mmCIF file of C-alpha atoms in Angstrom:
data_model
loop_
_atom_site.group_PDB
_atom_site.id
_atom_site.type_symbol
_atom_site.label_atom_id
_atom_site.label_comp_id
_atom_site.label_asym_id
_atom_site.label_seq_id
_atom_site.Cartn_x
_atom_site.Cartn_y
_atom_site.Cartn_z
ATOM 1 C CA VAL O 1 -68.237 -8.043 33.002
ATOM 2 C CA GLN O 2 -71.725 -6.411 33.018
ATOM 3 C CA LEU O 3 -72.639 -2.968 34.205
ATOM 4 C CA GLN O 4 -76.462 -2.943 35.005
ATOM 5 C CA ALA O 5 -77.984 0.518 35.299
ATOM 6 C CA SER O 6 -81.458 1.303 36.554
ATOM 7 C CA GLY O 7 -83.641 4.001 38.174
ATOM 8 C CA GLY O 8 -84.398 6.165 35.273
ATOM 9 C CA GLY O 9 -87.670 7.481 34.422
ATOM 10 C CA LEU O 10 -90.059 10.420 33.938
ATOM 11 C CA VAL O 11 -90.085 13.199 36.680
ATOM 12 C CA GLN O 12 -91.424 16.616 36.962
ATOM 13 C CA PRO O 13 -89.040 19.769 37.098
ATOM 14 C CA GLY O 14 -87.904 20.027 40.763
ATOM 15 C CA GLY O 15 -88.191 16.292 41.377
ATOM 16 C CA SER O 16 -85.407 13.703 42.192
ATOM 17 C CA LEU O 17 -84.286 10.336 40.921
ATOM 18 C CA ARG O 18 -81.738 7.902 42.104
ATOM 19 C CA LEU O 19 -79.797 5.912 39.581
ATOM 20 C CA SER O 20 -77.922 2.706 40.500
ATOM 21 C CA CYS O 21 -75.288 0.706 38.478
ATOM 22 C CA ALA O 22 -74.067 -2.543 39.663
ATOM 23 C CA ALA O 23 -70.923 -4.317 38.202
ATOM 24 C CA SER O 24 -70.882 -7.955 38.034
ATOM 25 C CA GLY O 25 -68.218 -10.726 36.737
ATOM 26 C CA SER O 26 -64.706 -11.835 37.595
ATOM 27 C CA ILE O 27 -63.719 -8.545 38.987
ATOM 28 C CA PHE O 28 -60.423 -7.943 40.743
ATOM 29 C CA SER O 29 -60.876 -4.410 41.489
ATOM 30 C CA ILE O 30 -62.600 -1.346 40.473
ATOM 31 C CA ASN O 31 -60.939 2.099 40.390
ATOM 32 C CA ILE O 32 -63.115 4.953 39.223
ATOM 33 C CA MET O 33 -66.807 4.763 38.709
ATOM 34 C CA GLY O 34 -68.886 7.439 37.227
ATOM 35 C CA TRP O 35 -71.848 8.729 35.257
ATOM 36 C CA TYR O 36 -72.095 10.282 31.635
ATOM 37 C CA ARG O 37 -75.066 11.423 29.919
ATOM 38 C CA GLN O 38 -76.184 12.207 26.213
ATOM 39 C CA ALA O 39 -79.040 14.494 25.322
ATOM 40 C CA PRO O 40 -80.587 14.149 21.756
ATOM 41 C CA GLY O 41 -78.180 16.065 19.269
ATOM 42 C CA LYS O 42 -75.544 16.542 21.889
ATOM 43 C CA GLN O 43 -72.152 15.055 22.633
ATOM 44 C CA ARG O 44 -71.712 12.753 25.642
ATOM 45 C CA GLU O 45 -71.079 14.652 28.903
ATOM 46 C CA LEU O 46 -69.411 13.536 31.937
ATOM 47 C CA VAL O 47 -71.848 14.045 34.902
ATOM 48 C CA ALA O 48 -69.765 12.827 37.910
ATOM 49 C CA THR O 49 -66.965 10.519 39.148
ATOM 50 C CA ILE O 50 -65.928 8.761 42.240
ATOM 51 C CA THR O 51 -62.607 7.034 43.010
ATOM 52 C CA SER O 52 -62.395 3.926 45.117
ATOM 53 C CA GLY O 53 -61.466 6.049 48.046
ATOM 54 C CA GLY O 54 -64.514 8.133 47.798
ATOM 55 C CA SER O 55 -63.153 11.138 46.105
ATOM 56 C CA THR O 56 -65.795 12.840 43.897
ATOM 57 C CA SER O 57 -66.076 15.377 41.048
ATOM 58 C CA TYR O 58 -68.849 16.909 39.060
ATOM 59 C CA VAL O 59 -69.586 18.732 36.064
ATOM 60 C CA ASN O 60 -70.581 22.452 37.031
ATOM 61 C CA SER O 61 -74.302 22.060 36.202
ATOM 62 C CA ALA O 62 -74.592 19.155 38.485
ATOM 63 C CA LYS O 63 -72.765 20.452 41.507
ATOM 64 C CA ASP O 64 -75.155 21.213 44.502
ATOM 65 C CA ARG O 65 -77.883 19.149 42.876
ATOM 66 C CA PHE O 66 -76.425 15.688 42.256
ATOM 67 C CA THR O 67 -74.603 13.385 44.589
ATOM 68 C CA ILE O 68 -72.503 10.404 43.423
ATOM 69 C CA SER O 69 -71.645 7.617 45.984
ATOM 70 C CA ARG O 70 -70.705 3.979 45.688
ATOM 71 C CA ASP O 71 -70.904 0.758 47.792
ATOM 72 C CA ASN O 72 -67.509 -1.001 47.091
ATOM 73 C CA ALA O 73 -68.767 -4.271 48.629
ATOM 74 C CA LYS O 74 -71.753 -4.307 46.285
ATOM 75 C CA LYS O 75 -69.706 -2.931 43.463
ATOM 76 C CA THR O 76 -72.521 -0.458 42.775
ATOM 77 C CA VAL O 77 -72.486 3.263 41.936
ATOM 78 C CA TYR O 78 -75.387 5.566 42.736
ATOM 79 C CA LEU O 79 -76.331 9.091 41.365
ATOM 80 C CA GLN O 80 -78.765 10.928 43.503
ATOM 81 C CA MET O 81 -80.338 13.650 41.423
ATOM 82 C CA ASN O 82 -82.296 16.413 43.051
ATOM 83 C CA SER O 83 -83.820 19.513 41.879
ATOM 84 C CA LEU O 84 -83.937 18.144 38.341
ATOM 85 C CA GLU O 85 -84.385 20.560 35.425
ATOM 86 C CA PRO O 86 -85.654 19.905 31.841
ATOM 87 C CA GLU O 87 -81.962 20.274 30.753
ATOM 88 C CA ASP O 88 -81.184 17.195 32.547
ATOM 89 C CA THR O 89 -83.030 15.139 30.183
ATOM 90 C CA ALA O 90 -80.805 12.589 28.729
ATOM 91 C CA VAL O 91 -79.769 9.044 28.442
ATOM 92 C CA TYR O 92 -77.463 8.456 31.487
ATOM 93 C CA TYR O 93 -74.641 5.787 31.123
ATOM 94 C CA CYS O 94 -72.468 4.385 33.965
ATOM 95 C CA TYR O 95 -68.878 3.338 33.458
ATOM 96 C CA ALA O 96 -66.360 1.742 35.530
ATOM 97 C CA ASP O 97 -62.505 1.288 35.414
ATOM 98 C CA ILE O 98 -62.171 -2.313 36.166
ATOM 99 C CA ARG O 99 -59.372 -4.883 36.389
ATOM 100 C CA LEU O 100 -60.092 -8.443 35.850
ATOM 101 C CA TYR O 101 -58.324 -11.212 37.433
ATOM 102 C CA GLY O 102 -55.063 -11.489 35.337
ATOM 103 C CA ARG O 103 -56.074 -8.762 33.089
ATOM 104 C CA ALA O 104 -55.186 -5.107 32.547
ATOM 105 C CA TRP O 105 -57.471 -2.148 33.529
ATOM 106 C CA LYS O 106 -60.272 -1.361 31.196
ATOM 107 C CA ASP O 107 -63.208 0.983 30.720
ATOM 108 C CA TYR O 108 -66.657 -0.994 30.929
ATOM 109 C CA TRP O 109 -70.202 0.726 30.071
ATOM 110 C CA GLY O 110 -73.578 0.080 31.231
ATOM 111 C CA GLN O 111 -76.621 0.027 28.835
ATOM 112 C CA GLY O 112 -77.974 3.468 29.702
ATOM 113 C CA THR O 113 -81.142 4.433 31.431
ATOM 114 C CA GLN O 114 -83.488 7.423 30.250
ATOM 115 C CA VAL O 115 -84.071 10.308 32.348
ATOM 116 C CA THR O 116 -86.778 12.571 31.213
ATOM 117 C CA VAL O 117 -87.516 15.896 33.182
ATOM 118 C CA SER O 118 -90.856 17.109 31.937
ATOM 119 C CA SER O 119 -94.141 18.712 33.345
#
C-alpha cells in the first residue's frame, strides 16, 4: 500500500492550497482518512479527518478555513486550505485506515508534503 501526497508549496498569508493524497495497492476497504501536520520543534497535530460516510472533524484552528473531502472511487483524500496563516507552516501527512484483502485494519501514512506560509 502506498499513500502519495501532493499539493504543498509556498504561499503568502491569506492564500490557499489544496493537498491531495491517493492510496494505491491491493486495498479491500478504507475507513477513516485524514491529515496530520508537524511544525518544526512541535508535536504532530491532527488537522482533520473524514469517515467513509463523509463525516468530518477538524482541529479548532482549522475550522472555517480548511475543508477535508474524499473521493472513495479514487481512494483519494483532499484538504482545501484557505486563509492560510504563518502558523499553518508545517509538513502535512496524510493517513488512512486501510484493510487489505485477507488482512486486518491498519493505519498507513503518506510521505509528507511541505506547506510554507510566508510573505
